[in-house]
Amino acid sequence: MKQELIERFIRYAKVNTQSDPNSHTCPSTSGQWELARMLVEELKAIGMEDVTIDDNGYVMATLPANTDKNVPVIGFLAHMDTAPEFTGANVNPQLIDSYDGGDIVLNKEQGIILSPNDFPELAHYKGHTLITTDGTTLLGADDKAGIAEIMTAMNYLIQHPEIKHGKVRVAFTPDEEIGRGPHKFDVAKFGAQFAYTVDGGPLGELEYESFNAAEAKITIKGKNVHPGTAKGKMINSIKIAMEFEQQLPAHEAPEHTEGYEGFYHLLSFQGSVEETKLHYIIRDFDREQFEARKAKMKEIAASLAQKYGNDRITLEINDQYYNMREKIEPVRHIVDIAHEAMTNLGIEPKVKPIRGGTDGSQLSYMGLPTPNLFAGGENFHGRYEYISADNMVKAAEVIVEIIKLFEQKTS
Ligand SMILES: [Zn+2]
């Protein structure tokens, strides 16, 4: 399994699939088409059935049931794109056999070193086969590791027909990193009752709680007058914007919160006397608190409107996604089965809330409850990203074990 995983992963990593938030197409970039077509061929080559690719680049395939039992159809998903914030062009993965626990020189010329002094988690990987970058790009283990693991798990099941299982659906999706992964995902066509994204971090991660998320855009109109004759006339929109920000609780910000704490995050502040625009994101695990945060913003905007005039302040709030826990709790056994699968394989499950969202947050609200499983990588979205091939094997084994457990638990 290990060699297969390494080969698949490196092949996928070399295709530049960096997504682009400014593109309006789906997938947002043509590299994702390239990888999608490659995956279609590989799915067919290993013997998957109903291999399809739709007009938006979503790849789907079926592993048919080999039992008469009425096992629920389950799905596994991974995303093809890599993060927009760091280059994904010319990824050149480096293989380190039985890592000695010391510094890893990623790039000699540029003096780029992956060191346990900066990344103490490296200690967990002594003796592992690691895959790193060459220091100039990201690696794309997020989420090409997930793709390689799903593909390898399917191949394993096809090669081992003695393992009984129900129907399994797999999907490889575009544009997760720009929040659009599920936008054009056809839940009905996928036809699974439950699914798992294989898109988490280190070994054992199991996630079924995400933020409730909204974004807020505030536009403040000022009135510019020559500063020499501005008395009683000028309205400086920058200062009103500062007043807005100051009325939010200073400690409820990303830099002061962790665990289950929510926040307001001022993403950008662009202003002149005449006009200032504020862009916030609002995050909270608790739905009531989340609503209260949005209400708080409306209150502040209303009080400033009263003070400076109604037409000076506009506030636009849009919900982005919700905590998937609400949708997963009623089908809690899908989390329990993942938990059991890991325990059976000697992996300690690490259940934690995602301080962000995943495709699963949106999919769960589209009628497909979808917790998230570890894919194994570390330091996502940058040059220090790496992954253990040994843990990729474990991720593929977890997929196989979940599939087995669903069959075993069906009478
Ligand atoms: Zn990801």
XYZ file of C-alpha atoms and ligand atoms in Angstrom:
412
model
C 0.000 0.000 0.000
C 2.763 2.385 0.944
C 4.512 2.400 -2.413
C 1.214 2.817 -4.227
C 0.271 5.740 -1.993
C 3.607 7.469 -2.525
C 3.431 7.067 -6.286
C -0.156 8.235 -6.550
C 0.411 11.155 -4.235
C 3.508 12.414 -6.044
C 1.761 12.112 -9.393
C -1.168 14.238 -8.163
C 1.078 16.723 -6.342
C 2.868 17.550 -9.592
C -0.290 18.874 -11.232
C -0.762 22.535 -10.373
C -4.320 22.764 -9.042
C -4.065 25.984 -7.060
C -7.555 27.490 -6.907
C -8.325 31.120 -7.652
C -10.950 33.093 -5.696
C -11.101 35.725 -8.456
C -12.107 33.242 -11.122
C -15.804 32.755 -11.834
C -15.521 29.391 -13.540
C -15.935 25.992 -11.898
C -13.354 24.620 -11.396
C -11.713 27.983 -10.847
C -8.505 26.919 -12.592
C -7.655 24.687 -15.557
C -5.118 22.614 -13.618
C -8.016 21.106 -11.715
C -9.442 19.827 -15.002
C -6.125 18.188 -15.738
C -6.093 16.367 -12.409
C -9.798 15.504 -12.707
C -9.225 13.807 -16.071
C -6.228 11.941 -14.697
C -8.348 10.687 -11.791
C -11.123 9.550 -14.131
C -8.606 7.391 -16.010
C -7.187 5.970 -12.784
C -10.614 5.156 -11.364
C -11.425 3.257 -14.553
C -8.041 1.547 -14.514
C -8.496 0.138 -11.013
C -11.944 -1.144 -11.965
C -14.361 1.350 -10.405
C -17.793 1.588 -12.036
C -20.017 4.528 -13.098
C -16.991 6.777 -13.397
C -18.279 10.233 -14.344
C -17.033 13.775 -14.654
C -19.586 16.559 -14.959
C -19.464 20.005 -16.560
C -18.145 21.535 -13.350
C -15.277 19.100 -12.918
C -16.791 16.904 -10.184
C -15.508 13.345 -10.484
C -17.634 10.510 -9.111
C -17.323 6.726 -9.109
C -18.829 3.611 -7.576
C -17.444 0.572 -5.855
C -20.390 -1.832 -6.219
C -21.575 -3.854 -3.250
C -20.398 -7.459 -3.030
C -22.936 -8.516 -0.431
C -26.709 -9.042 -0.436
C -27.059 -7.283 2.898
C -28.813 -3.939 2.810
C -25.776 -1.869 3.797
C -26.218 1.919 3.647
C -24.416 3.593 0.738
C -21.507 5.587 2.109
C -19.268 8.078 0.362
C -15.707 9.359 0.594
C -14.649 12.750 -0.695
C -11.437 14.665 -1.184
C -10.731 17.958 -2.915
C -8.463 18.441 -5.909
C -7.457 22.082 -5.466
C -4.677 23.542 -3.352
C -4.658 26.777 -1.370
C -4.579 30.074 -3.273
C -2.201 31.701 -0.784
C 0.945 29.824 -1.805
C 2.169 28.658 -5.159
C 1.277 25.191 -6.349
C 3.254 25.407 -9.610
C 6.181 23.038 -10.201
C 5.722 21.092 -6.982
C 8.739 18.853 -6.636
C 8.158 16.421 -3.757
C 11.169 15.112 -1.842
C 11.160 11.656 -0.305
C 12.934 11.011 2.992
C 13.292 7.381 3.975
C 13.282 6.566 7.676
C 13.493 10.119 8.969
C 16.202 10.525 11.643
C 14.421 13.192 13.702
C 16.792 16.022 12.758
C 16.734 19.048 10.461
C 15.523 18.476 6.919
C 17.153 20.663 4.292
C 14.338 21.513 1.919
C 16.394 23.825 -0.237
C 20.153 24.114 0.044
C 20.555 27.161 -2.221
C 17.919 29.183 -0.429
C 18.774 27.849 3.029
C 15.245 26.591 3.702
C 15.147 24.076 6.519
C 12.312 22.115 8.076
C 13.483 21.862 11.657
C 12.088 20.238 14.806
C 13.094 23.487 16.571
C 10.338 25.273 14.659
C 8.034 22.286 14.226
C 8.308 20.073 17.310
C 5.645 17.677 15.927
C 8.392 16.322 13.666
C 9.408 14.232 16.677
C 6.363 12.003 16.048
C 7.749 11.018 12.669
C 11.106 9.515 13.573
C 11.588 6.412 11.439
C 8.761 7.361 9.035
C 8.969 7.901 5.306
C 8.283 11.613 4.867
C 7.310 13.531 1.774
C 8.284 17.216 1.814
C 8.461 20.131 -0.618
C 11.665 21.479 -2.142
C 11.077 24.650 -0.144
C 9.693 26.741 -3.007
C 6.052 25.607 -3.192
C 3.390 24.060 -1.017
C 3.080 20.276 -1.146
C -0.660 19.879 -1.628
C -1.056 17.019 0.862
C -4.156 19.096 1.568
C -5.889 17.363 -0.037
C -4.126 15.204 -2.607
C -3.193 12.885 0.243
C -6.937 12.382 0.725
C -7.358 11.565 -2.965
C -4.455 9.096 -2.933
C -5.808 7.430 0.209
C -9.333 7.016 -1.160
C -8.021 5.747 -4.499
C -5.678 3.265 -2.811
C -8.388 2.057 -0.410
C -10.713 1.410 -3.389
C -7.995 -0.460 -5.246
C -7.336 -2.532 -2.124
C -11.009 -3.517 -1.818
C -11.171 -4.402 -5.508
C -8.076 -6.580 -5.091
C -9.555 -8.209 -1.971
C -13.067 -9.345 -2.937
C -13.160 -11.531 0.188
C -13.785 -8.326 2.169
C -17.546 -7.856 2.120
C -18.949 -4.373 1.742
C -21.952 -2.352 0.636
C -21.983 0.113 -2.224
C -19.374 2.851 -1.827
C -19.370 6.140 -3.703
C -16.323 8.354 -4.085
C -16.054 11.939 -5.282
C -13.167 14.262 -6.045
C -14.271 17.875 -5.942
C -12.914 21.276 -7.010
C -12.372 24.552 -5.175
C -12.645 23.610 -1.497
C -9.971 26.134 -0.588
C -12.083 28.997 -1.876
C -15.206 27.744 -0.110
C -17.040 26.598 -3.236
C -16.426 22.860 -3.035
C -20.025 21.798 -2.484
C -21.672 24.622 -4.459
C -22.235 22.502 -7.533
C -22.054 19.108 -5.848
C -24.978 16.957 -6.939
C -26.022 15.242 -3.697
C -28.822 13.288 -5.390
C -26.546 11.973 -8.132
C -23.931 11.019 -5.543
C -26.628 9.010 -3.833
C -24.870 8.251 -0.551
C -26.623 8.290 2.818
C -23.541 9.523 4.645
C -20.077 10.544 3.593
C -16.672 11.367 4.991
C -14.282 13.980 3.734
C -10.691 12.776 3.980
C -9.300 16.252 4.456
C -8.072 16.520 8.049
C -4.588 17.000 9.453
C -2.438 14.624 11.490
C -3.104 10.994 12.426
C -6.323 10.371 14.332
C -8.138 13.613 13.590
C -11.884 13.151 13.501
C -14.088 16.194 13.202
C -17.790 16.777 13.096
C -18.119 20.263 14.520
C -17.360 23.402 12.576
C -18.018 27.075 13.037
C -21.211 28.832 12.120
C -19.921 31.408 9.709
C -21.008 34.727 8.250
C -19.336 37.659 6.594
C -20.199 41.304 7.135
C -19.453 44.184 4.811
C -19.836 47.701 6.117
C -19.665 50.755 3.896
C -19.464 54.185 5.485
C -19.945 57.347 3.469
C -18.238 60.518 4.664
C -18.264 64.065 3.430
C -14.997 65.564 2.261
C -14.461 69.303 2.563
C -11.202 71.278 2.336
C -9.637 70.799 5.772
C -9.115 74.560 6.090
C -12.827 75.239 5.997
C -14.125 71.910 7.329
C -15.403 72.996 10.706
C -18.896 71.672 11.280
C -19.037 70.267 7.753
C -16.552 67.460 7.229
C -17.559 63.904 8.068
C -14.565 61.585 8.102
C -15.722 58.072 7.248
C -12.436 56.558 8.496
C -13.176 57.789 11.998
C -16.703 56.424 11.982
C -15.264 53.096 10.880
C -12.829 53.182 13.779
C -15.730 53.843 16.098
C -17.480 50.800 14.683
C -14.492 48.555 15.320
C -13.986 49.949 18.809
C -17.497 49.011 19.846
C -16.807 45.343 19.220
C -15.402 43.410 22.187
C -11.626 43.654 21.706
C -10.890 40.170 23.039
C -13.343 38.358 20.810
C -10.860 38.251 17.967
C -8.934 35.345 16.400
C -5.701 36.378 18.098
C -7.354 36.028 21.516
C -9.536 32.954 21.091
C -9.189 29.166 20.852
C -11.159 25.938 21.371
C -14.874 26.657 21.362
C -14.550 30.448 21.565
C -16.035 32.499 18.759
C -14.889 35.802 17.311
C -15.274 38.811 15.050
C -12.401 39.151 12.627
C -11.643 42.375 10.816
C -10.254 41.107 7.512
C -9.744 44.403 5.775
C -10.178 48.111 6.377
C -9.947 50.406 3.358
C -10.732 53.993 3.731
C -10.516 57.632 2.806
C -12.417 60.597 4.220
C -15.086 60.088 1.598
C -15.666 56.366 1.944
C -14.496 53.504 4.156
C -15.176 49.808 3.739
C -14.831 47.235 6.498
C -14.883 43.522 5.832
C -15.442 41.156 8.754
C -15.980 37.481 9.256
C -18.057 36.258 12.207
C -17.493 32.803 13.683
C -19.121 30.871 16.521
C -19.819 27.191 17.282
C -23.021 28.011 19.127
C -25.922 28.991 16.898
C -27.482 31.382 19.423
C -24.184 33.101 20.098
C -23.661 33.316 16.366
C -27.007 35.062 15.915
C -26.181 37.342 18.850
C -22.912 38.344 17.182
C -24.724 39.320 14.001
C -27.295 41.236 16.060
C -24.500 43.077 17.853
C -23.125 44.305 14.541
C -26.567 45.490 13.468
C -26.943 47.325 16.771
C -23.645 49.143 16.359
C -24.492 50.079 12.785
C -27.898 51.361 13.907
C -26.438 53.496 16.690
C -23.855 55.003 14.321
C -26.574 55.643 11.764
C -28.519 57.495 14.393
C -25.487 59.560 15.307
C -24.247 60.392 11.784
C -27.269 59.935 9.547
C -29.072 56.935 8.136
C -27.663 57.068 4.638
C -24.044 57.030 5.819
C -23.881 53.429 6.980
C -24.767 50.267 5.167
C -24.254 46.837 6.674
C -24.592 43.649 4.692
C -24.355 40.301 6.462
C -24.330 36.971 4.636
C -24.274 33.555 6.248
C -21.561 31.324 4.774
C -21.992 27.940 6.467
C -23.242 26.402 9.715
C -21.940 24.059 12.366
C -22.392 20.594 10.894
C -22.825 19.116 14.362
C -26.525 19.989 14.167
C -26.901 17.671 11.151
C -24.503 14.973 12.303
C -25.800 14.555 15.855
C -28.973 12.771 14.641
C -26.791 10.231 12.782
C -24.149 10.104 15.468
C -23.288 6.470 14.665
C -21.319 7.575 11.596
C -18.884 9.347 13.922
C -18.874 6.380 16.289
C -18.022 4.012 13.437
C -15.078 6.190 12.385
C -13.978 6.250 16.018
C -14.228 2.478 16.251
C -12.362 2.014 12.957
C -9.432 4.028 14.264
C -9.399 2.239 17.611
C -9.451 -1.152 15.847
C -6.315 -0.108 13.995
C -4.551 1.111 17.131
C -4.979 4.781 16.239
C -6.019 7.131 19.009
C -8.943 9.207 17.686
C -8.532 12.936 18.238
C -11.972 14.471 18.151
C -11.851 18.232 18.031
C -13.893 21.139 16.725
C -12.722 22.610 13.423
C -12.029 26.305 13.840
C -13.080 26.784 10.271
C -15.285 24.993 7.838
C -14.932 22.064 5.528
C -16.872 20.929 2.539
C -18.653 18.749 5.092
C -20.148 21.791 6.821
C -21.992 22.725 3.653
C -22.707 19.176 2.495
C -24.260 18.302 5.840
C -26.784 21.095 5.301
C -27.379 19.918 1.737
C -28.646 16.605 3.108
C -25.399 14.614 3.166
C -24.058 14.352 6.734
C -20.269 14.439 6.300
C -17.728 14.303 9.133
C -14.039 14.774 8.386
C -11.239 12.208 8.719
C -7.493 12.809 8.944
C -5.491 12.697 5.732
C -2.205 12.869 7.644
C -0.458 16.071 6.538
C 1.172 18.804 8.627
C 1.767 22.534 8.059
C -0.834 22.912 5.321
C -0.778 25.759 2.804
C 2.926 26.567 2.812
C 6.472 25.534 1.999
C 6.864 23.568 5.251
C 4.009 21.242 4.446
C 4.893 17.554 4.737
C 3.244 14.193 5.171
C 4.214 10.779 6.462
C 3.654 7.980 3.954
C 3.247 5.605 6.921
C 0.307 7.674 8.157
C -1.144 7.774 4.667
C -1.247 3.979 4.885
C -3.152 4.315 8.172
C -5.624 6.743 6.577
C -6.277 4.306 3.720
C -6.713 1.496 6.258
C -9.226 3.599 8.221
C -11.275 4.026 5.030
C -11.250 0.254 4.449
C -12.114 -0.412 8.101
C -15.065 2.008 8.088
C -16.411 0.276 4.987
C -16.025 -3.125 6.687
C -17.736 -1.927 9.866
C -20.767 -0.624 7.986
C -21.182 -4.078 6.475
C -20.633 -5.897 9.760
C -23.140 -3.731 11.589
C -25.863 -4.418 9.056
C -27.866 -7.513 9.894
Zn -8.296 20.647 2.560
